[in-house]
Tab-separated table of C-alpha atoms and ligand atoms in Angstrom:
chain	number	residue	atom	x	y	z
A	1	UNK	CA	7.648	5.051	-18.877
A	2	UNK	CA	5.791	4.641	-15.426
A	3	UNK	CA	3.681	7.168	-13.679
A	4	UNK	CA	6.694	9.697	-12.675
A	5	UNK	CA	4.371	11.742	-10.486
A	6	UNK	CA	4.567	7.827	-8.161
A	7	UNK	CA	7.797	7.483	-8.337
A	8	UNK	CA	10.270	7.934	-5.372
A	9	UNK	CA	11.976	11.002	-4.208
A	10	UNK	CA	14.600	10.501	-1.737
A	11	UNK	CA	16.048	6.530	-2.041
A	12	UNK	CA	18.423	5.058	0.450
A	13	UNK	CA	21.318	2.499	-1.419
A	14	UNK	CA	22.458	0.417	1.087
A	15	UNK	CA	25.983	-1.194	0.445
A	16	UNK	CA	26.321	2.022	-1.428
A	17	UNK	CA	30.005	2.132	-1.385
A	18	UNK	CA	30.230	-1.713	-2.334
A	19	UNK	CA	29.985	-3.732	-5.889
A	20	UNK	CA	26.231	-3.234	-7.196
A	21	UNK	CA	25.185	-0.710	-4.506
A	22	UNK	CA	28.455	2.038	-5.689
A	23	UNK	CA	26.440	1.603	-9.430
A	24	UNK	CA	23.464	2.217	-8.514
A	25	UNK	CA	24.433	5.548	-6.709
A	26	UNK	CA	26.453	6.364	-9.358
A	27	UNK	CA	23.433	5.703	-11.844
A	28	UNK	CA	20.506	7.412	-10.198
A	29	UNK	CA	22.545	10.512	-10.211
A	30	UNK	CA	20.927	10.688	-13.997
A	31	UNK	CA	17.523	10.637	-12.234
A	32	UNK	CA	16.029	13.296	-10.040
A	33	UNK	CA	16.076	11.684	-6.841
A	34	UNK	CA	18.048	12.547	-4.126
A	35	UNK	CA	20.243	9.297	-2.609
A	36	UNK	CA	21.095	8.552	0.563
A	37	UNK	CA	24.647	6.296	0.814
A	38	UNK	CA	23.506	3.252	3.497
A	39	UNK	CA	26.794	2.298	5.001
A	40	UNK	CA	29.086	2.742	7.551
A	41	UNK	CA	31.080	5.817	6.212
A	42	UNK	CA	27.222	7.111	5.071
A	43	UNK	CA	25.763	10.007	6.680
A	44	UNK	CA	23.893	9.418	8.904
A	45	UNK	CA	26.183	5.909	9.283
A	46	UNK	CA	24.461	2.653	8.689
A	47	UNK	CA	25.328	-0.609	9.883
A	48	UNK	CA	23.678	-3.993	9.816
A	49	UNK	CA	25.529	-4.631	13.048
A	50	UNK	CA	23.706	-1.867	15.057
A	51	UNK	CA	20.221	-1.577	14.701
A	52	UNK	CA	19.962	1.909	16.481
A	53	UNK	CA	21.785	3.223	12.790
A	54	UNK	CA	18.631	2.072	10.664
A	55	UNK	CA	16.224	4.168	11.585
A	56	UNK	CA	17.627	7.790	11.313
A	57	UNK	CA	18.806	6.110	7.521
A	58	UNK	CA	15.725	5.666	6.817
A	59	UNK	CA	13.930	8.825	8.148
A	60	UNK	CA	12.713	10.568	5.293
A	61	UNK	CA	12.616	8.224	2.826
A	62	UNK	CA	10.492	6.465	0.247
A	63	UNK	CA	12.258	3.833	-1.596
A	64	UNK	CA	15.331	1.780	-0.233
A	65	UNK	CA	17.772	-0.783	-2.001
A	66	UNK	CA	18.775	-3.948	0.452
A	67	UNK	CA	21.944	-5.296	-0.309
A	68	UNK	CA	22.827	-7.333	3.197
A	69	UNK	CA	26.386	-7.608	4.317
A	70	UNK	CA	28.028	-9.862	4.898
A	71	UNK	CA	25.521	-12.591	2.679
A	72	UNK	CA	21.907	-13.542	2.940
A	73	UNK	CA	22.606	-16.959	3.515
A	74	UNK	CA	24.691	-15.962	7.205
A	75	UNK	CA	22.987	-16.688	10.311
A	76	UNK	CA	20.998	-13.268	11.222
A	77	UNK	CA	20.503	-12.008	7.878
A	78	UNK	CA	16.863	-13.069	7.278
A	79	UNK	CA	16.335	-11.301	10.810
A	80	UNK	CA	17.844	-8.162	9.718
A	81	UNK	CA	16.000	-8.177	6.957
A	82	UNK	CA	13.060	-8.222	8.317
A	83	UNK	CA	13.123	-5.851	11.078
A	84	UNK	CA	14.470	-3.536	8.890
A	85	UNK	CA	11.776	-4.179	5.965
A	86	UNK	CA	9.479	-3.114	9.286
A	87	UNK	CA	11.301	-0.077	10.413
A	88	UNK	CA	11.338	0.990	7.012
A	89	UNK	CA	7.286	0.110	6.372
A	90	UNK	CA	6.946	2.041	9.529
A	91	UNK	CA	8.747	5.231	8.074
A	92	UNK	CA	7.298	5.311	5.312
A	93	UNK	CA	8.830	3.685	2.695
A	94	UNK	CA	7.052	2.529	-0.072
A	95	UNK	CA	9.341	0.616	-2.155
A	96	UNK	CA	11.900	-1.975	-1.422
A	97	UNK	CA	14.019	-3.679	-3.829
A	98	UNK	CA	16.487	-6.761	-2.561
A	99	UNK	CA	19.352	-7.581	-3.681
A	100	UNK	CA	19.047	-11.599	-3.293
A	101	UNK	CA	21.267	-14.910	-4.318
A	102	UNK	CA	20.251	-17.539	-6.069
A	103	UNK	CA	19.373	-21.174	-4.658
A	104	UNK	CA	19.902	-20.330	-1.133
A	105	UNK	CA	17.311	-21.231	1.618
A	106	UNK	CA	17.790	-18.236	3.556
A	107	UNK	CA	17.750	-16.095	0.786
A	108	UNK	CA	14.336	-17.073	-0.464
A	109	UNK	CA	13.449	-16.333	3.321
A	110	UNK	CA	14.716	-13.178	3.136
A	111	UNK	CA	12.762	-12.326	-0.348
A	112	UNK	CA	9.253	-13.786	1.484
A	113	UNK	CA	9.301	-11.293	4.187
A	114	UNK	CA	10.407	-8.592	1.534
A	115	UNK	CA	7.338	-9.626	-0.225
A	116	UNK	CA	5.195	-9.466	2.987
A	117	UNK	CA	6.494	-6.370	4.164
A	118	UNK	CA	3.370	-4.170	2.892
A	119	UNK	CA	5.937	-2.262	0.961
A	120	UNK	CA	5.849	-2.340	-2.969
A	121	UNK	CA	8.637	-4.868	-4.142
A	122	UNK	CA	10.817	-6.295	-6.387
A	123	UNK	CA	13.431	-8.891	-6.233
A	124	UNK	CA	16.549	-9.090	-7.876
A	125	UNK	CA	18.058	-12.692	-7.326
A	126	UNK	CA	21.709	-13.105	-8.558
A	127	UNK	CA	24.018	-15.650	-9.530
A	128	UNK	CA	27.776	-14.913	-8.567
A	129	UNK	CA	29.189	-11.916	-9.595
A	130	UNK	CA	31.838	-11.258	-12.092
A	131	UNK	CA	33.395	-8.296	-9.474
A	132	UNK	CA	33.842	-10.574	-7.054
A	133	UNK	CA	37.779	-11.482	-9.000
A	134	UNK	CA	38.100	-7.750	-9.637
A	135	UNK	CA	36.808	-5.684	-6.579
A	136	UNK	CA	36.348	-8.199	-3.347
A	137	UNK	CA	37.512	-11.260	-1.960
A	138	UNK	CA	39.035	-12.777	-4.703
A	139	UNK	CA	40.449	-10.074	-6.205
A	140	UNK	CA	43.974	-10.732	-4.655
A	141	UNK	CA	43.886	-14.644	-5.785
A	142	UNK	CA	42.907	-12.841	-8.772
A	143	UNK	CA	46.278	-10.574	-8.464
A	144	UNK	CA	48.731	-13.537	-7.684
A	145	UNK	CA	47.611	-15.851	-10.350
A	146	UNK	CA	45.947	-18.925	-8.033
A	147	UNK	CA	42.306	-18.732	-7.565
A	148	UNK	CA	42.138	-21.847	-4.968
A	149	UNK	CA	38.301	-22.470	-4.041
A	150	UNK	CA	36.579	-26.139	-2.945
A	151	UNK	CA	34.013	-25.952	-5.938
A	152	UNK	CA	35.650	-28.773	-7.776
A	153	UNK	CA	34.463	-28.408	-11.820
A	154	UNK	CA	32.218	-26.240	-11.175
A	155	UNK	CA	30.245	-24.162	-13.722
A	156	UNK	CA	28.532	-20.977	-13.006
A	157	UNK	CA	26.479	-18.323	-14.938
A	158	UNK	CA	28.464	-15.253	-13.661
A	159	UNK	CA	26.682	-11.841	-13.763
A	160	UNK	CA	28.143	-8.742	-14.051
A	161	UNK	CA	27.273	-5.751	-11.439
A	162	UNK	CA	26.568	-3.058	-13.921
A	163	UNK	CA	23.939	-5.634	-15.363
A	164	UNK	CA	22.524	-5.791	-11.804
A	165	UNK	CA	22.573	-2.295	-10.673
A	166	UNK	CA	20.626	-0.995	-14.455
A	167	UNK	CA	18.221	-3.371	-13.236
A	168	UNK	CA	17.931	-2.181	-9.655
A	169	UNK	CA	17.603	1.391	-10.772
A	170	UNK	CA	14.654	0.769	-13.156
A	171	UNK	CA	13.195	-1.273	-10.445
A	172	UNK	CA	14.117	1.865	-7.360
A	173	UNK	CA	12.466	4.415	-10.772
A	174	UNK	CA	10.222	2.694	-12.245
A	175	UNK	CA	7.121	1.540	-10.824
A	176	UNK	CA	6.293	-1.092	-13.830
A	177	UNK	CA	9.385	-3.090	-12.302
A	178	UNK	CA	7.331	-3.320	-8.852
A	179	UNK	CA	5.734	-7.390	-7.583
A	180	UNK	CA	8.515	-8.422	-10.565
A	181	UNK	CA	11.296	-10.885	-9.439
A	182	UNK	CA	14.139	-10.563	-11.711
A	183	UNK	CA	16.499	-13.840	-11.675
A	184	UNK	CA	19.599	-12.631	-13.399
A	185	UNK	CA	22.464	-14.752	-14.756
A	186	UNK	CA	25.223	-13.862	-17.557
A	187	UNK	CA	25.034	-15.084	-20.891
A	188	UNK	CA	27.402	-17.939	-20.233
A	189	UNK	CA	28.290	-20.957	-18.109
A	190	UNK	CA	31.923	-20.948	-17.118
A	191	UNK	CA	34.154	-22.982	-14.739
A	192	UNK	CA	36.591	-21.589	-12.434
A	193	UNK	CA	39.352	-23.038	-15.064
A	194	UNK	CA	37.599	-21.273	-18.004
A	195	UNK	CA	37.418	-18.118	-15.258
A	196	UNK	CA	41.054	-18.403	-14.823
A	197	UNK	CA	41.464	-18.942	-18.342
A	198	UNK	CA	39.738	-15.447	-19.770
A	199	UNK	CA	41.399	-13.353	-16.782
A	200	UNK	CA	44.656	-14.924	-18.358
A	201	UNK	CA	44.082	-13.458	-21.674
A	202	UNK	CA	42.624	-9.761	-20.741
A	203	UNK	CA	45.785	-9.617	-18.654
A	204	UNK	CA	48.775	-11.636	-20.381
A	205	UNK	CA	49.660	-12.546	-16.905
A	206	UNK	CA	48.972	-16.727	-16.353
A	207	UNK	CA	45.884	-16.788	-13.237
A	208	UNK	CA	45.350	-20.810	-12.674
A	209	UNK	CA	41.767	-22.089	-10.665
A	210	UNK	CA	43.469	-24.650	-7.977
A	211	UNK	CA	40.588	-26.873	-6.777
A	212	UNK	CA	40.938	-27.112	-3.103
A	213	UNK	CA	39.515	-29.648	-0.654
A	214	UNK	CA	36.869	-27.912	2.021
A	215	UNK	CA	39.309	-28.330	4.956
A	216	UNK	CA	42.570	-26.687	2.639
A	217	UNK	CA	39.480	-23.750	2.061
A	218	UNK	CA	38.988	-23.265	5.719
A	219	UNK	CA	42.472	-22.336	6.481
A	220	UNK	CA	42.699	-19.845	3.641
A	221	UNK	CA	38.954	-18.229	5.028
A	222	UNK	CA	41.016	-18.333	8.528
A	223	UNK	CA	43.935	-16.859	7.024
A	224	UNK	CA	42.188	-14.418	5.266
A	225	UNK	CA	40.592	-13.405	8.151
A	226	UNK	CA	36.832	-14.286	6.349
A	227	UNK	CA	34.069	-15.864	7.702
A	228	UNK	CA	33.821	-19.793	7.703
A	229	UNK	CA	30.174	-19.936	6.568
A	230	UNK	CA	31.623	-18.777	2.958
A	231	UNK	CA	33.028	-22.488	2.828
A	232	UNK	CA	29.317	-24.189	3.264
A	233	UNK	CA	27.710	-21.158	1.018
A	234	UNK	CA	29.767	-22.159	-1.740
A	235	UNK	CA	29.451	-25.710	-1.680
A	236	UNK	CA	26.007	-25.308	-1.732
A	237	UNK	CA	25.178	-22.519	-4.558
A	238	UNK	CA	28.075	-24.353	-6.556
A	239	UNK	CA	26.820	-27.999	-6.033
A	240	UNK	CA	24.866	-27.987	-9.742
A	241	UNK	CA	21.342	-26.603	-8.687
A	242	UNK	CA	22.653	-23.084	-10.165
A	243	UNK	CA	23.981	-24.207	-13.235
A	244	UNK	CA	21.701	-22.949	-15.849
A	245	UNK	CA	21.001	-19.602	-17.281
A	246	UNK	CA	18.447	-17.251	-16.787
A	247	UNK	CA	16.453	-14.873	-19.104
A	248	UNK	CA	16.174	-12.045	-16.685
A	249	UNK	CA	18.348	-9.335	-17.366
A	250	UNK	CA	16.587	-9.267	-20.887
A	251	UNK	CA	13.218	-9.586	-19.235
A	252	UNK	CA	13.777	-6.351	-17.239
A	253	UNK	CA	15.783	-4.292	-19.626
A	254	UNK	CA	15.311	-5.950	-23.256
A	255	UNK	CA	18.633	-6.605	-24.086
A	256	UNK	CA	21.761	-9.207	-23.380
A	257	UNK	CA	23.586	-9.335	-20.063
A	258	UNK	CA	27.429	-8.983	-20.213
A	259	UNK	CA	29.926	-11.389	-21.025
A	260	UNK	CA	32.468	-12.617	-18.358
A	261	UNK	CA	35.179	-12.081	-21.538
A	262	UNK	CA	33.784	-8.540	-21.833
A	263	UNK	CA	34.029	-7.595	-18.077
A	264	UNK	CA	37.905	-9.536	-17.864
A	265	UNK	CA	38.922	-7.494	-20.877
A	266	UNK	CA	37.058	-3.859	-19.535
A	267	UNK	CA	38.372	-4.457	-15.853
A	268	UNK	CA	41.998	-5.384	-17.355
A	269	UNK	CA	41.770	-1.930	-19.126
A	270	UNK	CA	40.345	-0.119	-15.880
A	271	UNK	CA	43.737	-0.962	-14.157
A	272	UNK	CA	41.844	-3.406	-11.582
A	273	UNK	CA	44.679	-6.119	-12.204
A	274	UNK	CA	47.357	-4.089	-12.522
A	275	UNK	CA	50.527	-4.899	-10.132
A	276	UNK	CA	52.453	-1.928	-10.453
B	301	NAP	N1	29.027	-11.414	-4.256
B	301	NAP	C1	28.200	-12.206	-4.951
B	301	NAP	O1	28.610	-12.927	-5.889
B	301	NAP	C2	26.729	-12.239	-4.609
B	301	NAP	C3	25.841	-12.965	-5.420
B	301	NAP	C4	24.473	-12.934	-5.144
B	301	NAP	C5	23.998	-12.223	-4.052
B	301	NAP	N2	24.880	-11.545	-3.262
B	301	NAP	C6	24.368	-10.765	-2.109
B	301	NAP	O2	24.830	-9.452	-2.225
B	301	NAP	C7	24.891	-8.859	-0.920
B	301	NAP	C8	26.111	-7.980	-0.867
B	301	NAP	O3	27.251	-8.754	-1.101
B	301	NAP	P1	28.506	-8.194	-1.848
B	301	NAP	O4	29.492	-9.304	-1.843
B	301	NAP	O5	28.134	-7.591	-3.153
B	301	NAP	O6	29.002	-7.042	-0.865
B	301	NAP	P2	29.245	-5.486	-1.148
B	301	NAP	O7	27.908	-4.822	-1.371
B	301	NAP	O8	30.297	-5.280	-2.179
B	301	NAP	O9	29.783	-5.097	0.301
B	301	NAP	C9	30.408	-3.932	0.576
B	301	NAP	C10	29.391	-2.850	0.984
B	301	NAP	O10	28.809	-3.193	2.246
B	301	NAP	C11	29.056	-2.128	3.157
B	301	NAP	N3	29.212	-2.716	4.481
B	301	NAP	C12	30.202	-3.512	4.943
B	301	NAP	N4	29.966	-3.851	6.222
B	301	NAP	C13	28.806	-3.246	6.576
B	301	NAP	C14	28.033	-3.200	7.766
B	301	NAP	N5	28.415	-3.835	8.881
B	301	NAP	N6	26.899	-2.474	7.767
B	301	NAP	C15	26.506	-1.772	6.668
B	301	NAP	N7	27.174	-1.795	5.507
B	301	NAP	C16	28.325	-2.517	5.465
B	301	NAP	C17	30.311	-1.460	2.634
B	301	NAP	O11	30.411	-0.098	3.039
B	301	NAP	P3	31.194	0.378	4.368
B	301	NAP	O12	32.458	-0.406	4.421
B	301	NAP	O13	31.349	1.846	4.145
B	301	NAP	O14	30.271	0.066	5.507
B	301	NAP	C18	30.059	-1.529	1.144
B	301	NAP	O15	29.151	-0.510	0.756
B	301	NAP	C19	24.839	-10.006	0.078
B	301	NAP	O16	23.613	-9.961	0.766
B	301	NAP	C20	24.907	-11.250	-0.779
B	301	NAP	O17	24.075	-12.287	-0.247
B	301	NAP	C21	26.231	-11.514	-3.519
């Protein structure tokens, strides 16, 4: 183990009501640390919108997760970042650990002035989550049986959020994790069809992937009241540069990441498709 008597106290988890950032809080309650929720229903609130919330969130603290909302790839979020990388330098913290994407400009932006914040760091940069069809935006294409998205055929090494948030708490507990960037896939490349296709068989119910054009996508962002730069950020991340898996989730916690079959089947059981 690390040098406990270095390790953080009191950690803020931003996003801490959302897909990795609930896990983590949920997790470091095993540890003795005492964890601040960073979001808008937090106490004190925190939101990326309002820069006067960041620093009273931070006030007393020593190690912080980022997890940016909306994306790191929006317009603003590298900004964010890094004024509140500074604020929290400026505070006092001494550990930071991003939450990051995979083959995005603006994320890798985001991770440089992480990096350069004088803070101790590490990066965890992830491919598309499993949660997003269980617990966000896709969730109710998920619930109706069409997933329609512009990404064509596709493949994708989906990783599942407890897989990130076990590595986020040894890097937010563990001080060997620190200067480490952890790239972290799942075990396996899948289409949207083969998506579609396991979903399918946790649930008995038939989900289809309907390949859409990008200008058939921007009416269903509209109409789902989401924002339009989701169209671009998944043309790019989804145009072939991510297909390939990664070692990292082994490389930070010595054993396998989760299989996309293993998540459908445990978030069938959890009730998290359930229509009635
Ligand atoms: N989804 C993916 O597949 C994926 C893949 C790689 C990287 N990422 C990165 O992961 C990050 C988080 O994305 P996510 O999709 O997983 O979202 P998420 O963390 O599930 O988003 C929900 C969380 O954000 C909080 N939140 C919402 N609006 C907020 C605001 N204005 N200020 C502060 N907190 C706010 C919510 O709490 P309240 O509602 O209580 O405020 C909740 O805790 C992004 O930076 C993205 O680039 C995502």
């Amino acid at each position: 183990m690390g040098d406990q008597s270095q390790e953080p106290t009191t950690i803020l988890v931003t996003g801490g009501t959302g897909k990795t950032g609930r896990r983590v809080v949920e997790r470091l309650a095993d540890h003795d640390v005492s964890v601040r929720v960073g979001s808008r229903s937090g106490t004190p609130p925190f939101d990326w919108a309002h820069e006067t919330t960041w620093a009273p969130a931070l006030s007393g603290v020593d190690a912080a997760y980022i997890a940016y909302f909306p994306d790191l790839a929006f317009p603003g979020a590298v900004d964010a970042v890094a004024t509140f990388s500074e604020l929290a330098v400026a505070a006092g913290v001494e550990r930071l650990v991003l939450l990051s994407g995979r083959g995005e400009e603006e994320a890798e932006a985001a991770e440089r002035v992480v990096r350069d914040s004088g803070a101790l760091w590490t990066i965890v940069r992830c491919s598309w989550f499993n949660q997003n069809f269980s617990e966000s935006f896709l969730l109710d294409s998920a619930l109706t049986g069409e997933i329609a998205l512009p990404v064509g055929d596709a493949v994708e090494p989906f990783v599942d959020t407890d897989d990130i948030a076990d590595v986020v708490v040894a890097a937010l507990t563990d001080r060997r994790h620190v200067g480490r960037l952890y790239e972290l896939t799942g075990p396996r490349l899948l289409s949207f069809h083969d998506v579609a296709a396991e979903i399918t068989k946790a649930t008995g119910s038939e989900v289809r992937y309907i390949p859409l054009t990008s200008r058939q996508y921007a009416t269903v962002l509209r109409d789902h009241d989401l924002p339009g730069d989701f169209a671009e950020l998944f043309s790019t991340i989804l145009d072939g540069r991510n297909a390939h898996l990664t070692d990292g989730v082994r490389r930070a916690l010595g054993r396998e990441p989760k299989d996309f079959a293993d998540f459908a089947r445990d978030a069938a059981a959890s009730g998290a498709w359930a229509t009635n």
